[in-house]
Amino acid sequence: MMHEFATSPAKAYRRIDLDARIEASSGGELTLICLEEVVAALGQALFALERAPDEVPNEPLARAHGIAIWLARSVAPDNPMRSALVQFYGGLVTTLTRNRVRPSVEELTQVRTDFADLLEAAKSA
């Protein structure tokens, strides 16, 4: 763990900031943080693909995938939109799973747009 901090101070500071935001958040705020993080991770993956189209951007795709799974599993049972949200997130998880092996700029752009749209809607609510 210390090696990771030594090789990437910016990554360590970002992680600490994220951990602090998560600790201080409630359910709805946590969802917003996760949506922000998945949009950011997908942006990083797309940027990496732009620079090196033949390399899978493992780290940001793994992060986006994990967040998408968490979002799908954490929809409140009493949420009237539960079924639709679980289906929506599940579809995005499936697309991200496929793209962790063979990334498609078009698919990842669409997934990022879908999450960004949901983030904007959640902020407006």
Tab-separated table of N, CA, C and O in Angstrom, residues 16-89:
chain	number	residue	atom	x	y	z
A	16	ILE	N	-7.851	9.806	-0.676
A	16	ILE	CA	-8.143	10.308	0.669
A	16	ILE	C	-9.327	11.264	0.627
A	16	ILE	O	-10.220	11.210	1.465
A	17	ASP	N	-9.345	12.152	-0.381
A	17	ASP	CA	-10.458	13.094	-0.528
A	17	ASP	C	-11.766	12.340	-0.765
A	17	ASP	O	-12.788	12.648	-0.158
A	18	LEU	N	-11.734	11.336	-1.625
A	18	LEU	CA	-12.926	10.535	-1.894
A	18	LEU	C	-13.391	9.808	-0.636
A	18	LEU	O	-14.581	9.808	-0.313
A	19	ASP	N	-12.461	9.213	0.092
A	19	ASP	CA	-12.820	8.516	1.332
A	19	ASP	C	-13.488	9.471	2.323
A	19	ASP	O	-14.475	9.119	2.972
A	20	ALA	N	-12.963	10.684	2.431
A	20	ALA	CA	-13.542	11.670	3.352
A	20	ALA	C	-14.949	12.065	2.911
A	20	ALA	O	-15.856	12.184	3.750
A	21	ARG	N	-15.146	12.259	1.626
A	21	ARG	CA	-16.480	12.603	1.118
A	21	ARG	C	-17.473	11.474	1.384
A	21	ARG	O	-18.622	11.719	1.746
A	22	ILE	N	-17.041	10.247	1.188
A	22	ILE	CA	-17.921	9.093	1.411
A	22	ILE	C	-18.285	8.993	2.886
A	22	ILE	O	-19.448	8.788	3.231
A	23	GLU	N	-17.305	9.153	3.775
A	23	GLU	CA	-17.557	9.067	5.223
A	23	GLU	C	-18.582	10.103	5.678
A	23	GLU	O	-19.375	9.854	6.565
A	24	ALA	N	-18.558	11.289	5.062
A	24	ALA	CA	-19.424	12.393	5.478
A	24	ALA	C	-20.777	12.403	4.770
A	24	ALA	O	-21.598	13.277	5.016
A	25	SER	N	-21.035	11.430	3.927
A	25	SER	CA	-22.248	11.475	3.108
A	25	SER	C	-23.358	10.574	3.638
A	25	SER	O	-23.119	9.634	4.378
A	26	SER	N	-24.571	10.891	3.196
A	26	SER	CA	-25.738	10.041	3.477
A	26	SER	C	-26.052	9.269	2.203
A	26	SER	O	-25.353	9.404	1.200
A	27	GLY	N	-27.142	8.498	2.188
A	27	GLY	CA	-27.494	7.654	1.053
A	27	GLY	C	-27.548	8.372	-0.281
A	27	GLY	O	-26.907	7.973	-1.244
A	28	GLY	N	-28.325	9.442	-0.365
A	28	GLY	CA	-28.463	10.170	-1.622
A	28	GLY	C	-27.172	10.826	-2.061
A	28	GLY	O	-26.833	10.840	-3.243
A	29	GLU	N	-26.443	11.378	-1.086
A	29	GLU	CA	-25.155	12.006	-1.401
A	29	GLU	C	-24.155	10.962	-1.881
A	29	GLU	O	-23.356	11.231	-2.772
A	30	LEU	N	-24.208	9.782	-1.291
A	30	LEU	CA	-23.304	8.714	-1.693
A	30	LEU	C	-23.560	8.307	-3.145
A	30	LEU	O	-22.624	8.084	-3.912
A	31	THR	N	-24.823	8.249	-3.527
A	31	THR	CA	-25.151	7.924	-4.912
A	31	THR	C	-24.589	8.991	-5.847
A	31	THR	O	-24.019	8.665	-6.892
A	32	LEU	N	-24.727	10.261	-5.488
A	32	LEU	CA	-24.175	11.338	-6.311
A	32	LEU	C	-22.659	11.212	-6.444
A	32	LEU	O	-22.109	11.370	-7.537
A	33	ILE	N	-21.990	10.914	-5.326
A	33	ILE	CA	-20.533	10.741	-5.365
A	33	ILE	C	-20.170	9.599	-6.307
A	33	ILE	O	-19.256	9.716	-7.123
A	34	CYS	N	-20.893	8.497	-6.207
A	34	CYS	CA	-20.618	7.340	-7.064
A	34	CYS	C	-20.846	7.678	-8.534
A	34	CYS	O	-20.055	7.291	-9.402
A	35	LEU	N	-21.914	8.400	-8.821
A	35	LEU	CA	-22.179	8.800	-10.203
A	35	LEU	C	-21.078	9.727	-10.720
A	35	LEU	O	-20.611	9.576	-11.855
A	36	GLU	N	-20.641	10.657	-9.887
A	36	GLU	CA	-19.533	11.540	-10.278
A	36	GLU	C	-18.272	10.722	-10.557
A	36	GLU	O	-17.563	10.956	-11.546
A	37	GLU	N	-17.997	9.766	-9.690
A	37	GLU	CA	-16.784	8.946	-9.833
A	37	GLU	C	-16.831	8.047	-11.064
A	37	GLU	O	-15.821	7.872	-11.736
A	38	VAL	N	-17.994	7.481	-11.362
A	38	VAL	CA	-18.075	6.604	-12.528
A	38	VAL	C	-17.933	7.430	-13.810
A	38	VAL	O	-17.269	6.999	-14.763
A	39	VAL	N	-18.503	8.619	-13.841
A	39	VAL	CA	-18.351	9.494	-15.014
A	39	VAL	C	-16.876	9.867	-15.179
A	39	VAL	O	-16.337	9.827	-16.296
A	40	ALA	N	-16.214	10.206	-14.074
A	40	ALA	CA	-14.789	10.548	-14.133
A	40	ALA	C	-13.943	9.364	-14.589
A	40	ALA	O	-13.051	9.517	-15.434
A	41	ALA	N	-14.214	8.186	-14.050
A	41	ALA	CA	-13.442	6.994	-14.424
A	41	ALA	C	-13.602	6.678	-15.908
A	41	ALA	O	-12.628	6.342	-16.591
A	42	LEU	N	-14.823	6.803	-16.403
A	42	LEU	CA	-15.047	6.537	-17.826
A	42	LEU	C	-14.371	7.601	-18.696
A	42	LEU	O	-13.859	7.287	-19.774
A	43	GLY	N	-14.337	8.831	-18.217
A	43	GLY	CA	-13.596	9.870	-18.932
A	43	GLY	C	-12.113	9.532	-19.007
A	43	GLY	O	-11.471	9.694	-20.051
A	44	GLN	N	-11.557	9.035	-17.906
A	44	GLN	CA	-10.150	8.632	-17.888
A	44	GLN	C	-9.910	7.455	-18.838
A	44	GLN	O	-8.893	7.423	-19.539
A	45	ALA	N	-10.839	6.507	-18.850
A	45	ALA	CA	-10.695	5.359	-19.750
A	45	ALA	C	-10.719	5.807	-21.214
A	45	ALA	O	-9.902	5.353	-22.020
A	46	LEU	N	-11.641	6.697	-21.539
A	46	LEU	CA	-11.732	7.189	-22.918
A	46	LEU	C	-10.485	7.974	-23.304
A	46	LEU	O	-9.979	7.834	-24.432
A	47	PHE	N	-9.966	8.775	-22.390
A	47	PHE	CA	-8.742	9.522	-22.650
A	47	PHE	C	-7.570	8.564	-22.890
A	47	PHE	O	-6.772	8.752	-23.806
A	48	ALA	N	-7.484	7.527	-22.056
A	48	ALA	CA	-6.415	6.530	-22.217
A	48	ALA	C	-6.536	5.810	-23.553
A	48	ALA	O	-5.526	5.565	-24.225
A	49	LEU	N	-7.756	5.497	-23.959
A	49	LEU	CA	-7.955	4.831	-25.258
A	49	LEU	C	-7.580	5.743	-26.416
A	49	LEU	O	-7.093	5.278	-27.447
A	50	GLU	N	-7.816	7.018	-26.241
A	50	GLU	CA	-7.444	7.980	-27.278
A	50	GLU	C	-5.922	8.003	-27.454
A	50	GLU	O	-5.424	8.063	-28.573
A	51	ARG	N	-5.210	7.933	-26.356
A	51	ARG	CA	-3.742	7.951	-26.399
A	51	ARG	C	-3.157	6.621	-26.848
A	51	ARG	O	-2.125	6.594	-27.521
A	52	ALA	N	-3.767	5.510	-26.430
A	52	ALA	CA	-3.239	4.172	-26.731
A	52	ALA	C	-4.404	3.242	-27.070
A	52	ALA	O	-4.866	2.478	-26.215
A	53	PRO	N	-4.904	3.308	-28.300
A	53	PRO	CA	-6.112	2.551	-28.674
A	53	PRO	C	-5.999	1.027	-28.546
A	53	PRO	O	-7.015	0.346	-28.436
A	54	ASP	N	-4.791	0.511	-28.538
A	54	ASP	CA	-4.615	-0.943	-28.466
A	54	ASP	C	-4.420	-1.471	-27.047
A	54	ASP	O	-4.243	-2.664	-26.855
A	55	GLU	N	-4.456	-0.574	-26.056
A	55	GLU	CA	-4.274	-0.986	-24.669
A	55	GLU	C	-5.575	-0.814	-23.895
A	55	GLU	O	-6.233	0.213	-23.997
A	56	VAL	N	-5.916	-1.838	-23.127
A	56	VAL	CA	-7.116	-1.764	-22.284
A	56	VAL	C	-6.800	-0.909	-21.060
A	56	VAL	O	-5.848	-1.206	-20.335
A	57	PRO	N	-7.572	0.161	-20.818
A	57	PRO	CA	-7.341	0.991	-19.629
A	57	PRO	C	-7.940	0.321	-18.385
A	57	PRO	O	-9.030	0.660	-17.914
A	58	ASN	N	-7.216	-0.659	-17.880
A	58	ASN	CA	-7.727	-1.528	-16.812
A	58	ASN	C	-8.189	-0.799	-15.559
A	58	ASN	O	-9.269	-1.069	-15.046
A	59	GLU	N	-7.363	0.103	-15.046
A	59	GLU	CA	-7.687	0.730	-13.766
A	59	GLU	C	-8.992	1.534	-13.819
A	59	GLU	O	-9.883	1.311	-12.997
A	60	PRO	N	-9.139	2.474	-14.757
A	60	PRO	CA	-10.405	3.225	-14.752
A	60	PRO	C	-11.616	2.368	-15.116
A	60	PRO	O	-12.714	2.591	-14.589
A	61	LEU	N	-11.439	1.385	-15.975
A	61	LEU	CA	-12.576	0.510	-16.314
A	61	LEU	C	-12.960	-0.363	-15.123
A	61	LEU	O	-14.155	-0.582	-14.875
A	62	ALA	N	-11.987	-0.848	-14.380
A	62	ALA	CA	-12.292	-1.654	-13.189
A	62	ALA	C	-13.019	-0.807	-12.154
A	62	ALA	O	-13.970	-1.262	-11.519
A	63	ARG	N	-12.578	0.450	-11.994
A	63	ARG	CA	-13.231	1.339	-11.035
A	63	ARG	C	-14.672	1.621	-11.461
A	63	ARG	O	-15.597	1.534	-10.649
A	64	ALA	N	-14.876	1.937	-12.737
A	64	ALA	CA	-16.229	2.207	-13.243
A	64	ALA	C	-17.117	0.975	-13.098
A	64	ALA	O	-18.277	1.074	-12.686
A	65	HIS	N	-16.577	-0.186	-13.388
A	65	HIS	CA	-17.314	-1.436	-13.298
A	65	HIS	C	-17.751	-1.706	-11.852
A	65	HIS	O	-18.911	-2.035	-11.582
A	66	GLY	N	-16.822	-1.543	-10.920
A	66	GLY	CA	-17.137	-1.762	-9.512
A	66	GLY	C	-18.200	-0.805	-8.991
A	66	GLY	O	-19.102	-1.202	-8.251
A	67	ILE	N	-18.114	0.447	-9.398
A	67	ILE	CA	-19.112	1.434	-8.980
A	67	ILE	C	-20.472	1.084	-9.554
A	67	ILE	O	-21.491	1.155	-8.864
A	68	ALA	N	-20.501	0.697	-10.825
A	68	ALA	CA	-21.772	0.339	-11.474
A	68	ALA	C	-22.419	-0.858	-10.767
A	68	ALA	O	-23.635	-0.875	-10.552
A	69	ILE	N	-21.621	-1.830	-10.390
A	69	ILE	CA	-22.150	-2.984	-9.650
A	69	ILE	C	-22.720	-2.524	-8.310
A	69	ILE	O	-23.816	-2.925	-7.919
A	70	TRP	N	-21.982	-1.669	-7.598
A	70	TRP	CA	-22.464	-1.170	-6.316
A	70	TRP	C	-23.783	-0.426	-6.492
A	70	TRP	O	-24.722	-0.624	-5.717
A	71	LEU	N	-23.872	0.419	-7.517
A	71	LEU	CA	-25.112	1.161	-7.759
A	71	LEU	C	-26.277	0.210	-8.019
A	71	LEU	O	-27.376	0.408	-7.501
A	72	ALA	N	-26.039	-0.829	-8.812
A	72	ALA	CA	-27.106	-1.793	-9.120
A	72	ALA	C	-27.576	-2.524	-7.865
A	72	ALA	O	-28.766	-2.789	-7.699
A	73	ARG	N	-26.649	-2.833	-6.974
A	73	ARG	CA	-26.986	-3.592	-5.768
A	73	ARG	C	-27.552	-2.729	-4.642
A	73	ARG	O	-28.108	-3.261	-3.693
A	74	SER	N	-27.369	-1.418	-4.733
A	74	SER	CA	-27.726	-0.579	-3.597
A	74	SER	C	-29.009	0.225	-3.780
A	74	SER	O	-29.319	1.068	-2.943
A	75	VAL	N	-29.759	-0.048	-4.826
A	75	VAL	CA	-31.031	0.661	-4.987
A	75	VAL	C	-31.952	0.242	-3.846
A	75	VAL	O	-32.146	-0.947	-3.591
A	76	ALA	N	-32.483	1.226	-3.157
A	76	ALA	CA	-33.327	0.951	-1.986
A	76	ALA	C	-34.538	0.108	-2.365
A	76	ALA	O	-35.173	0.352	-3.393
A	77	PRO	N	-34.877	-0.883	-1.546
A	77	PRO	CA	-36.020	-1.752	-1.839
A	77	PRO	C	-37.338	-0.986	-1.947
A	77	PRO	O	-38.230	-1.398	-2.687
A	78	ASP	N	-37.448	0.137	-1.248
A	78	ASP	CA	-38.703	0.898	-1.286
A	78	ASP	C	-38.708	1.984	-2.366
A	78	ASP	O	-39.663	2.740	-2.479
A	79	ASN	N	-37.658	2.057	-3.162
A	79	ASN	CA	-37.602	3.036	-4.249
A	79	ASN	C	-38.614	2.649	-5.323
A	79	ASN	O	-38.564	1.531	-5.842
A	80	PRO	N	-39.545	3.545	-5.665
A	80	PRO	CA	-40.549	3.208	-6.671
A	80	PRO	C	-39.943	2.937	-8.054
A	80	PRO	O	-40.567	2.279	-8.884
A	81	MET	N	-38.724	3.401	-8.268
A	81	MET	CA	-38.037	3.186	-9.547
A	81	MET	C	-37.048	2.022	-9.471
A	81	MET	O	-36.256	1.818	-10.372
A	82	ARG	N	-37.116	1.245	-8.391
A	82	ARG	CA	-36.138	0.179	-8.150
A	82	ARG	C	-35.953	-0.733	-9.355
A	82	ARG	O	-34.832	-0.940	-9.815
A	83	SER	N	-37.010	-1.287	-9.871
A	83	SER	CA	-36.908	-2.242	-10.973
A	83	SER	C	-36.231	-1.614	-12.193
A	83	SER	O	-35.322	-2.199	-12.782
A	84	ALA	N	-36.657	-0.417	-12.545
A	84	ALA	CA	-36.083	0.261	-13.712
A	84	ALA	C	-34.610	0.591	-13.478
A	84	ALA	O	-33.778	0.420	-14.382
A	85	LEU	N	-34.271	1.057	-12.273
A	85	LEU	CA	-32.881	1.409	-11.984
A	85	LEU	C	-31.978	0.180	-11.968
A	85	LEU	O	-30.864	0.213	-12.509
A	86	VAL	N	-32.439	-0.895	-11.366
A	86	VAL	CA	-31.635	-2.122	-11.336
A	86	VAL	C	-31.406	-2.624	-12.764
A	86	VAL	O	-30.295	-3.019	-13.122
A	87	GLN	N	-32.419	-2.567	-13.587
A	87	GLN	CA	-32.285	-2.994	-14.991
A	87	GLN	C	-31.319	-2.065	-15.733
A	87	GLN	O	-30.455	-2.520	-16.488
A	88	PHE	N	-31.462	-0.768	-15.523
A	88	PHE	CA	-30.598	0.221	-16.166
A	88	PHE	C	-29.140	-0.005	-15.773
A	88	PHE	O	-28.263	-0.138	-16.626
A	89	TYR	N	-28.887	-0.053	-14.458
A	89	TYR	CA	-27.523	-0.279	-13.987
A	89	TYR	C	-26.990	-1.626	-14.462
A	89	TYR	O	-25.821	-1.740	-14.833
